[in-house]
mmCIF file of C-alpha atoms and ligand atoms in Angstrom:
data_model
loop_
_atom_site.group_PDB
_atom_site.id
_atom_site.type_symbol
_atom_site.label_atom_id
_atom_site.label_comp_id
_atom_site.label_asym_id
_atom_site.label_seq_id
_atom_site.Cartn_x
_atom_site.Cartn_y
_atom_site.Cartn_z
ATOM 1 C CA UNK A 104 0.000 0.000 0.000
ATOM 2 C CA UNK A 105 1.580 3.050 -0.720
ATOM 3 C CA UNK A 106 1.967 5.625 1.944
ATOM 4 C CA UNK A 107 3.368 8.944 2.537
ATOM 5 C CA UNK A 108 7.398 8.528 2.739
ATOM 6 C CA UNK A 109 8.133 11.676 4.954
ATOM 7 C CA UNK A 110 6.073 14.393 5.917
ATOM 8 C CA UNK A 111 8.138 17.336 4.788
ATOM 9 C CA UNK A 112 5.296 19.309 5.749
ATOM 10 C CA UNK A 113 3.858 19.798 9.255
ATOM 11 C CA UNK A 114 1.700 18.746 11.106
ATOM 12 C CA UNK A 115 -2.113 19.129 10.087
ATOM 13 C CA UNK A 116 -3.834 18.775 13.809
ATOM 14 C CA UNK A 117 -1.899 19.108 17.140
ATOM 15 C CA UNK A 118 -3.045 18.424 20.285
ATOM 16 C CA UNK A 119 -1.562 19.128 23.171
ATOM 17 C CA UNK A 120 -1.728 17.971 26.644
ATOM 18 C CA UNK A 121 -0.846 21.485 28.266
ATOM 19 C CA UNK A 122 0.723 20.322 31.407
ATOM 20 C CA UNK A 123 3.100 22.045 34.354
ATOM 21 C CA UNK A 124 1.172 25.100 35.465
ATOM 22 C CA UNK A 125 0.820 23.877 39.243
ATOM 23 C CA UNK A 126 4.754 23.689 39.570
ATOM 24 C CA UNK A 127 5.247 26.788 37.691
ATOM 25 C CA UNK A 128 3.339 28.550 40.374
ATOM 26 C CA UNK A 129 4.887 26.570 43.104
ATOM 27 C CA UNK A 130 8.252 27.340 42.198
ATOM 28 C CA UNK A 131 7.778 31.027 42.075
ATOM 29 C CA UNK A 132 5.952 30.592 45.919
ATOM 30 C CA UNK A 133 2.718 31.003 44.380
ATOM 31 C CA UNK A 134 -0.742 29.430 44.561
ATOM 32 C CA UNK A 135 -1.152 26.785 41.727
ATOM 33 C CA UNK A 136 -4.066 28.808 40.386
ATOM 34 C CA UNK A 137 -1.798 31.427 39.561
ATOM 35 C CA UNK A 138 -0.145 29.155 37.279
ATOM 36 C CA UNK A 139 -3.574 28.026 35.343
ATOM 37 C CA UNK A 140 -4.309 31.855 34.648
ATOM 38 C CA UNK A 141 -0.601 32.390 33.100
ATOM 39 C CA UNK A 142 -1.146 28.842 31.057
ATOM 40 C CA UNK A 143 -4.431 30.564 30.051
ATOM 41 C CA UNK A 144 -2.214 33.454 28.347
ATOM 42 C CA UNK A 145 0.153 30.796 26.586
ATOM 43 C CA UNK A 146 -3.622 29.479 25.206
ATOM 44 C CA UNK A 147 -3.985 32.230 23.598
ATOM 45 C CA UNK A 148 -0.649 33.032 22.063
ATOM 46 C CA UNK A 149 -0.303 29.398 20.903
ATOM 47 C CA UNK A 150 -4.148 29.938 18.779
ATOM 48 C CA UNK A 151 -2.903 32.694 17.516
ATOM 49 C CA UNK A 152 0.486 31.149 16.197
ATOM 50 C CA UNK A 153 -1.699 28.699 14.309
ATOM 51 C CA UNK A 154 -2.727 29.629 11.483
ATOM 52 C CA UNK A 155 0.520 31.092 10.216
ATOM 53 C CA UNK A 156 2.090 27.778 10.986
ATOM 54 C CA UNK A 157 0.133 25.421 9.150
ATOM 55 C CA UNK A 158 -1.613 24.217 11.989
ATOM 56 C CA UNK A 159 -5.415 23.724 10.810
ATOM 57 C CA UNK A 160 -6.627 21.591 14.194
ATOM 58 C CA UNK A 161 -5.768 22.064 17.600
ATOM 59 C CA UNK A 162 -6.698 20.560 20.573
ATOM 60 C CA UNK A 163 -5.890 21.349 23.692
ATOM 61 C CA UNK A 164 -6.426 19.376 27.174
ATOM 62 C CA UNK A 165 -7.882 21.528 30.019
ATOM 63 C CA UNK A 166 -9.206 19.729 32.177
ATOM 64 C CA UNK A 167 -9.483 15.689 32.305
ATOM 65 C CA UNK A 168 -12.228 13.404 33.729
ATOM 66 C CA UNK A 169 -9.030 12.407 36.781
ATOM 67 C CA UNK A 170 -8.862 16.634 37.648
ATOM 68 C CA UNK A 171 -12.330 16.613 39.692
ATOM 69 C CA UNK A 172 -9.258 14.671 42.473
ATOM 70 C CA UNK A 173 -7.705 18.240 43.300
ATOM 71 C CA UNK A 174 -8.902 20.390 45.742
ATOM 72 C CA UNK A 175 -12.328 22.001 45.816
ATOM 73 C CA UNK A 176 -10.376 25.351 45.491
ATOM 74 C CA UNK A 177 -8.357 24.486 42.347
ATOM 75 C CA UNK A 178 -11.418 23.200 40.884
ATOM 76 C CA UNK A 179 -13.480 25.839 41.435
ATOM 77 C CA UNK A 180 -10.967 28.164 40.273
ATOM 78 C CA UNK A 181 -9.828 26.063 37.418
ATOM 79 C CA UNK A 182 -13.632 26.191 36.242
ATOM 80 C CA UNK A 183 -14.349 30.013 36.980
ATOM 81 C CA UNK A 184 -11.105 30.350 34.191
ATOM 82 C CA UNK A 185 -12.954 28.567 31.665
ATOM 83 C CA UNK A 186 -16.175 30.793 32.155
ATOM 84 C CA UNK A 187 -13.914 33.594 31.864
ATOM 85 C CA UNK A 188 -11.721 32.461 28.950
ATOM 86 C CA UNK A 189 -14.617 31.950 27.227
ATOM 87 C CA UNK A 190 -16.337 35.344 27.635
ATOM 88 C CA UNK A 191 -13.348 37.020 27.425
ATOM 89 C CA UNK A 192 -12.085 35.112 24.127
ATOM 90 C CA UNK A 193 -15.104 35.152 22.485
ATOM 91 C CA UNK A 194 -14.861 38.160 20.169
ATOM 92 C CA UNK A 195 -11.815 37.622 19.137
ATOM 93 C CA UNK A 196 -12.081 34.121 17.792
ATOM 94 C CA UNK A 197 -15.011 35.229 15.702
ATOM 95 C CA UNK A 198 -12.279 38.013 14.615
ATOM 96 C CA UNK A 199 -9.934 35.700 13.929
ATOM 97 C CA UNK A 200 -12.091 33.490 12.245
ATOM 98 C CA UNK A 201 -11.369 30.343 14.919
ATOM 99 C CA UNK A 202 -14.149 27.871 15.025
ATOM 100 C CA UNK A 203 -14.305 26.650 18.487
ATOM 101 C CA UNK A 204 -15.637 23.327 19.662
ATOM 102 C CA UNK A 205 -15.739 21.301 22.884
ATOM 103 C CA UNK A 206 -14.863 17.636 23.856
ATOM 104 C CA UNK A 207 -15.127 15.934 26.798
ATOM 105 C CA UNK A 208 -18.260 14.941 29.223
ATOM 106 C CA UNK A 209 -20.397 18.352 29.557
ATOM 107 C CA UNK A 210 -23.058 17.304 31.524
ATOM 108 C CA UNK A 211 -20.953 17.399 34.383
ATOM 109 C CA UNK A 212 -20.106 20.984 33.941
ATOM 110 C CA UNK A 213 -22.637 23.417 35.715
ATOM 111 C CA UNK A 214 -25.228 25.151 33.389
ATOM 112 C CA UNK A 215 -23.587 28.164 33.539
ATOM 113 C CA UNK A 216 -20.433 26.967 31.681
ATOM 114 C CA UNK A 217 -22.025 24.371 29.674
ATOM 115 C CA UNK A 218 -24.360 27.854 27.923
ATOM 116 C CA UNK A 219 -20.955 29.743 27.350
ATOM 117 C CA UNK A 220 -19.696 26.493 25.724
ATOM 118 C CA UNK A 221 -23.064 26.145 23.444
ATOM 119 C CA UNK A 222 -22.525 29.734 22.834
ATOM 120 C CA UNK A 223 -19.110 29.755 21.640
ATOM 121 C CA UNK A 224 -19.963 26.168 19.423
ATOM 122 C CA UNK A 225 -22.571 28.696 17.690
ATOM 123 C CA UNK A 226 -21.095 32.335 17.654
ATOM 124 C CA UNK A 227 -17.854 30.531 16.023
ATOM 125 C CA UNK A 228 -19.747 27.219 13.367
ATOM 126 C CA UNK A 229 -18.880 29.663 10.397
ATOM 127 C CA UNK A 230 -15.349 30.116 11.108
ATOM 128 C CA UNK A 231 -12.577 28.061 9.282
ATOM 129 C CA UNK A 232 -9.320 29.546 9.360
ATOM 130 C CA UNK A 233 -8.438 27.355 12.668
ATOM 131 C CA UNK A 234 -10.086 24.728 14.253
ATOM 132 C CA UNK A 235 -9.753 25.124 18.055
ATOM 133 C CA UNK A 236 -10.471 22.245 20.009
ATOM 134 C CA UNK A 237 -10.736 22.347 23.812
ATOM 135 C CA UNK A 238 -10.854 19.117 26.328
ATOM 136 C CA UNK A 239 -12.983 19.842 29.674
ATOM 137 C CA UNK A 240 -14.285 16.884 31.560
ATOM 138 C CA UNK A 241 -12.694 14.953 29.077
ATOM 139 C CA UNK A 242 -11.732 11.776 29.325
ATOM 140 C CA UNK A 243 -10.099 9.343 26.641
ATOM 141 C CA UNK A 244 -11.853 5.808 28.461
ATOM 142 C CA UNK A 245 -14.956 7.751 29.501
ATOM 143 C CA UNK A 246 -15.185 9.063 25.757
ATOM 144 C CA UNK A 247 -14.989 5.769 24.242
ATOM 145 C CA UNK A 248 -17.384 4.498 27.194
ATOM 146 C CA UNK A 249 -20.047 6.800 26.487
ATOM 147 C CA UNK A 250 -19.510 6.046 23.000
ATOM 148 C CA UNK A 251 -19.946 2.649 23.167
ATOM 149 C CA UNK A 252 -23.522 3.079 25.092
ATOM 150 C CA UNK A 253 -24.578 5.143 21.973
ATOM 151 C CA UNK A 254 -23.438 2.664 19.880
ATOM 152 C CA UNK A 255 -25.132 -0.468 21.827
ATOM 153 C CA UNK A 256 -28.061 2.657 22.013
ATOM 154 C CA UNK A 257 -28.098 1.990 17.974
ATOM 155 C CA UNK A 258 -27.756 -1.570 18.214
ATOM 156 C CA UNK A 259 -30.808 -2.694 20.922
ATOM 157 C CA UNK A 260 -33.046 0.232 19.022
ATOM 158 C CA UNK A 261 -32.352 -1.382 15.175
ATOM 159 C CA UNK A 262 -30.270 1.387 13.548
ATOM 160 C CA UNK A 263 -27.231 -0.494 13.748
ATOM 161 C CA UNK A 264 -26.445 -4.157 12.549
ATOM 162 C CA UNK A 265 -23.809 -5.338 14.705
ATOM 163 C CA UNK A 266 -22.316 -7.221 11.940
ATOM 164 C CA UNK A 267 -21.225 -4.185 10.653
ATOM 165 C CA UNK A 268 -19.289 -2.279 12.886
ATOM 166 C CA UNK A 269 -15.568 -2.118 12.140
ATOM 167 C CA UNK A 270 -12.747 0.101 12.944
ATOM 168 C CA UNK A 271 -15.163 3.400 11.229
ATOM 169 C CA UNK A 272 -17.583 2.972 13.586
ATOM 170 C CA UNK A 273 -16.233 3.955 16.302
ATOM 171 C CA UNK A 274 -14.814 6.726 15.506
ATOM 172 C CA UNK A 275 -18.360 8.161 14.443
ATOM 173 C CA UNK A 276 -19.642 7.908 18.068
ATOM 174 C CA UNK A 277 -16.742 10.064 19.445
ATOM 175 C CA UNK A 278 -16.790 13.670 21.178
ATOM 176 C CA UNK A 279 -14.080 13.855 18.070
ATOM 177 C CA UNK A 280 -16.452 12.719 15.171
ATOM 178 C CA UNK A 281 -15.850 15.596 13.330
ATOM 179 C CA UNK A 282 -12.210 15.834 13.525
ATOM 180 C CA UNK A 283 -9.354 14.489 11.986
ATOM 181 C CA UNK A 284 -6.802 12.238 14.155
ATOM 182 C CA UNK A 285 -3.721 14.072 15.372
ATOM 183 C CA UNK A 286 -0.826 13.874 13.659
ATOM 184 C CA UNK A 287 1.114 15.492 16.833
ATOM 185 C CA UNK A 288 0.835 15.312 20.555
ATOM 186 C CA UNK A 289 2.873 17.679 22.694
ATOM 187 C CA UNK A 290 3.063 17.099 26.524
ATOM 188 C CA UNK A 291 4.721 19.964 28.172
ATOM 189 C CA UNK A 292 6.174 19.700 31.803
ATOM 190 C CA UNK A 293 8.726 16.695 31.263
ATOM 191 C CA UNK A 294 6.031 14.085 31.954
ATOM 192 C CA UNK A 295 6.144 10.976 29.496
ATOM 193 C CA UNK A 296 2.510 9.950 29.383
ATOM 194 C CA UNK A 297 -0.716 10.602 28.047
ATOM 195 C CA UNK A 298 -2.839 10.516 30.966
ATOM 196 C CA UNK A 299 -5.818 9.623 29.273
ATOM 197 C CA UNK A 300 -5.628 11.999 26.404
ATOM 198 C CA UNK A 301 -6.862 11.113 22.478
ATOM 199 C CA UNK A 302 -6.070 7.151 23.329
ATOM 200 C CA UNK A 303 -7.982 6.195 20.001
ATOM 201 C CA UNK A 304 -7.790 9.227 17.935
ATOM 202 C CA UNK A 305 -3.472 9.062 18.990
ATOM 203 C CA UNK A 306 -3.143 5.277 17.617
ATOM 204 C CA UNK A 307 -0.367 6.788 14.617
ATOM 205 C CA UNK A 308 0.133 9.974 16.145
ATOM 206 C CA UNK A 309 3.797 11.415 16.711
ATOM 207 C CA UNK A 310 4.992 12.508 20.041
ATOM 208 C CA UNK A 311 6.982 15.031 21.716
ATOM 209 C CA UNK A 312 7.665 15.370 25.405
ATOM 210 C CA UNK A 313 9.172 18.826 26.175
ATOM 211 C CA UNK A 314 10.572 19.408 29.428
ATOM 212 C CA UNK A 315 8.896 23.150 29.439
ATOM 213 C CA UNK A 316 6.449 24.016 31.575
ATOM 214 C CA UNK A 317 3.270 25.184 30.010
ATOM 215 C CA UNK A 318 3.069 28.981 30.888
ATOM 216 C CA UNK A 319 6.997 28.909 29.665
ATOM 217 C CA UNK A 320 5.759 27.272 26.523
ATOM 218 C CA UNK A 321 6.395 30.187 23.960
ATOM 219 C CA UNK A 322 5.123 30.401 19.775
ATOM 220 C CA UNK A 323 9.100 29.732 19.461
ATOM 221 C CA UNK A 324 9.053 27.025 21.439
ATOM 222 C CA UNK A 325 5.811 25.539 19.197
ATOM 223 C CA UNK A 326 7.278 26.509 15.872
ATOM 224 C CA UNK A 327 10.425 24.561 16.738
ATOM 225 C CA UNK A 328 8.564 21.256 17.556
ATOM 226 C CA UNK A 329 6.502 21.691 14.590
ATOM 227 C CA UNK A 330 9.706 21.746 12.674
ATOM 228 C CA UNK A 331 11.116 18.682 13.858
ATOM 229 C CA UNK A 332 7.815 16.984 13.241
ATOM 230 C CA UNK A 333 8.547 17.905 9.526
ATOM 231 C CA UNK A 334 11.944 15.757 9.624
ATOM 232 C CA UNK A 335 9.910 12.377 11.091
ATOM 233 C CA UNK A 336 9.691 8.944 8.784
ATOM 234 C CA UNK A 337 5.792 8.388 9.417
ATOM 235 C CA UNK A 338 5.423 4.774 8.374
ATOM 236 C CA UNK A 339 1.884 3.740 9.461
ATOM 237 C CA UNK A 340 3.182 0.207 9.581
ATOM 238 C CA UNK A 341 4.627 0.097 6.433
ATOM 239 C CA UNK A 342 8.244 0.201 4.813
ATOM 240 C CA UNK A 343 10.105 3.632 3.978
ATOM 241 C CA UNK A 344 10.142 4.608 0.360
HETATM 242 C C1 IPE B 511 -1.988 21.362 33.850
HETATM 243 O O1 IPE B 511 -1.159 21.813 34.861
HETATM 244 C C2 IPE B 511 -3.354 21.985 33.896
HETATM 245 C C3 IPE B 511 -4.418 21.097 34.418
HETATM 246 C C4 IPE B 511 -4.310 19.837 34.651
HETATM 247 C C5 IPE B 511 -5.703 21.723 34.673
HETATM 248 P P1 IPE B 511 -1.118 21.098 36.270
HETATM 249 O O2 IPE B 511 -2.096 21.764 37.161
HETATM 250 O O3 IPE B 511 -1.294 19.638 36.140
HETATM 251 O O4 IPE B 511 0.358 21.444 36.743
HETATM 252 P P2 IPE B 511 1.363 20.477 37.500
HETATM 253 O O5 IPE B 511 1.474 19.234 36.681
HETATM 254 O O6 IPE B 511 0.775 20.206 38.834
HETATM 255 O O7 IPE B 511 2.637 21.237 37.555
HETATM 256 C C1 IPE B 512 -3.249 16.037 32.231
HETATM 257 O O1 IPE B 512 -2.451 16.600 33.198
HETATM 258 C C2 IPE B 512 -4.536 16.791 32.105
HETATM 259 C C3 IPE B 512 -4.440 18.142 31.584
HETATM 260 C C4 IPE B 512 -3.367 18.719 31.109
HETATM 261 C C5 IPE B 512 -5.679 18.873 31.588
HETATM 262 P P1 IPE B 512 -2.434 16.050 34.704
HETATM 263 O O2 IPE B 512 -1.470 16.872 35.438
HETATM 264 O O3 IPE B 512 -3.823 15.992 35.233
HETATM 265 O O4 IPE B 512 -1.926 14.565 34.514
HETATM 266 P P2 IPE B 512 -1.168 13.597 35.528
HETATM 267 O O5 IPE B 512 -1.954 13.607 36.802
HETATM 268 O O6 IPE B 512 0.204 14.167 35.726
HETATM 269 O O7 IPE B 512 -1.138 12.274 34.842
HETATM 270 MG MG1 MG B 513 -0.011 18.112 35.869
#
C-alpha cells in the first residue's frame, strides 16, 4: 500500500496535553491557580500562532475526567477560568475566524459553563481559518465508554447491525467525530505519558515530550517542535520509500 514517505510538511492537527502550570506557580511561591491563569495566556498566544504555521486543528487538554481529584479550590478556580476564557475570548475568535468546539463529558459541567460552551460552538460554526479544540471533563476511556452506550443505544433500538461495525464505527460515536486524528501530541512539563488523552484518535500519532512548563511554553518554542515533526519517517506500519 503506498503511503506517505516523509512528511516534509507539518503537522495538520496538534493536540496538546498542556501540562506544568501547578509547579510553575509553586516554584515562584505562588498558589497553583496562579499558574492556570498564566497557562491561560500561553492558550492564547499558541491559537494565535496557528494559522501562520500550518496548523489547521488544535486541541488542547484543560481539564481531564481524573482533575475533579484536586482540591475544591483548584477546581473551582480552574472552572471560573474557563467561564472567563470563554467570555473574554469570544470576540476575538469570531475576529480571527477560529471555530471553536468542545470535547469531553459536559453534563458534568454546571449550566452556567455548559451555555458559554453552546454559545461559543454557535457564535464561532462559520469560522474556518483554525479549528480550536478544547478538552474539559474529558476523558479518553470515559469518551470511548459513552460512545460505546450510543453505539449499543443503535444496536438494541435497530439502527445499527452489529455485523457491521468495524474500525469506522467507532470513531463516528466520538466527542471527536468531526475531527481528523492528530498527527502530533505535545506534553509539556517533562512528563512521558498521556494521561488519558486522544487514546484512540493518537493510535499513529507522533509525540513530543518537552521538558517546558506550560506557561513557559512560547510560539518559538511551538514553531520549533513543529519543525522537527517535519523531519519524522511516518510509516503507518509500512516500509520507507
Ligand atoms: C496542567 O497543569 C493543567 C491542568 C491539569 C488543569 P497542572 O495543574 O497539572 O500542573 P502540574 O502538573 O501540577 O505542575
Ligand atoms: C493532564 O495533566 C490533564 C491536563 C493537562 C488537563 P495532569 O497533570 O492531570 O496529569 P497527571 O496527573 O500528571 O497524569
Ligand atoms: Mg499536571
Amino acid at each position: 500500500m503506498a503511503t506517505k514517505p516523509r512528511s516534509e510538511a507539518g503537522p495538520r492537527h496538534v493536540a496538546i496535553i498542556m501540562d506544568g502550570n501547578g509547579r510553575w506557580a509553586q516554584s515562584r511561591g505562588r498558589p497553583r491557580l496562579f499558574g492556570h491563569h498564566a497557562g491561560a495566556r500561553r492558550v492564547r498566544e499558541i491559537v494565535a500562532a496557528c494559522p501562520d504555521l500550518g496548523v489547521e486543528y488544535l486541541t488542547i487538554f484543560a481539564f481531564s475526567t481524573e482533575n475533579w481529584k484536586r482540591t475544591q479550590t483548584e477546581v473551582a478556580g480552574l472552572m471560573s477560568l474557563f467561564r472567563r476564557y470563554i467570555i473574554k475570548e469570544m470576540q476575538e475568535f469570531v475576529r480571527e475566524d477560529v471555530r471553536v468546539r468542545f470535547i469531553g463529558d459536559r453534563y458534568r459541567l454546571e449550566p452556567g459553563l455548559r451555555k458559554l460552551m453552546e454559545e461559543a460552538e454557535q457564535m464561532t460554526a462559520h469560522c474556518t481559518r483554525l479549528n480550536l479544540t478544547i478538552a474539559i471533563n474529558y476523558g479518553g476511556r470515559d469518551e470511548v465508554a459513552r460512545a460505546m452506550r450510543r453505539l449499543a443505544r443503535d444496536v438494541a433500538e435497530g439502527r445499527l447491525d452489529p455485523e457491521t461495525v468495524d474500525e469506522q464505527t467507532l470513531p463516528r460515536y466520538l466527542d471527536t467525530r468531526v475531527l481528523p486524528d492528530p498527527d502530533l501530541v505535545i506534553r509539556t512539563s517533562g512528563e512521558a505519558r498521556i494521561s488519558n488523552f486522544l487514546l484512540w484518535q493518537s493510535a499513529y500519532a507522533e509525540y513530543e515530550f518537552i521538558d517546558t512548563l506550560w506557561p513557559d511554553f512560547t510560539r518559538d518554542i511551538f514553531a520549533r517542535v513543529l519543525a522537527q515533526y517535519g523531519a519524522r519517517d511516518r510509516r503507518f506500519g509500512a516500509v520507507s520509500a
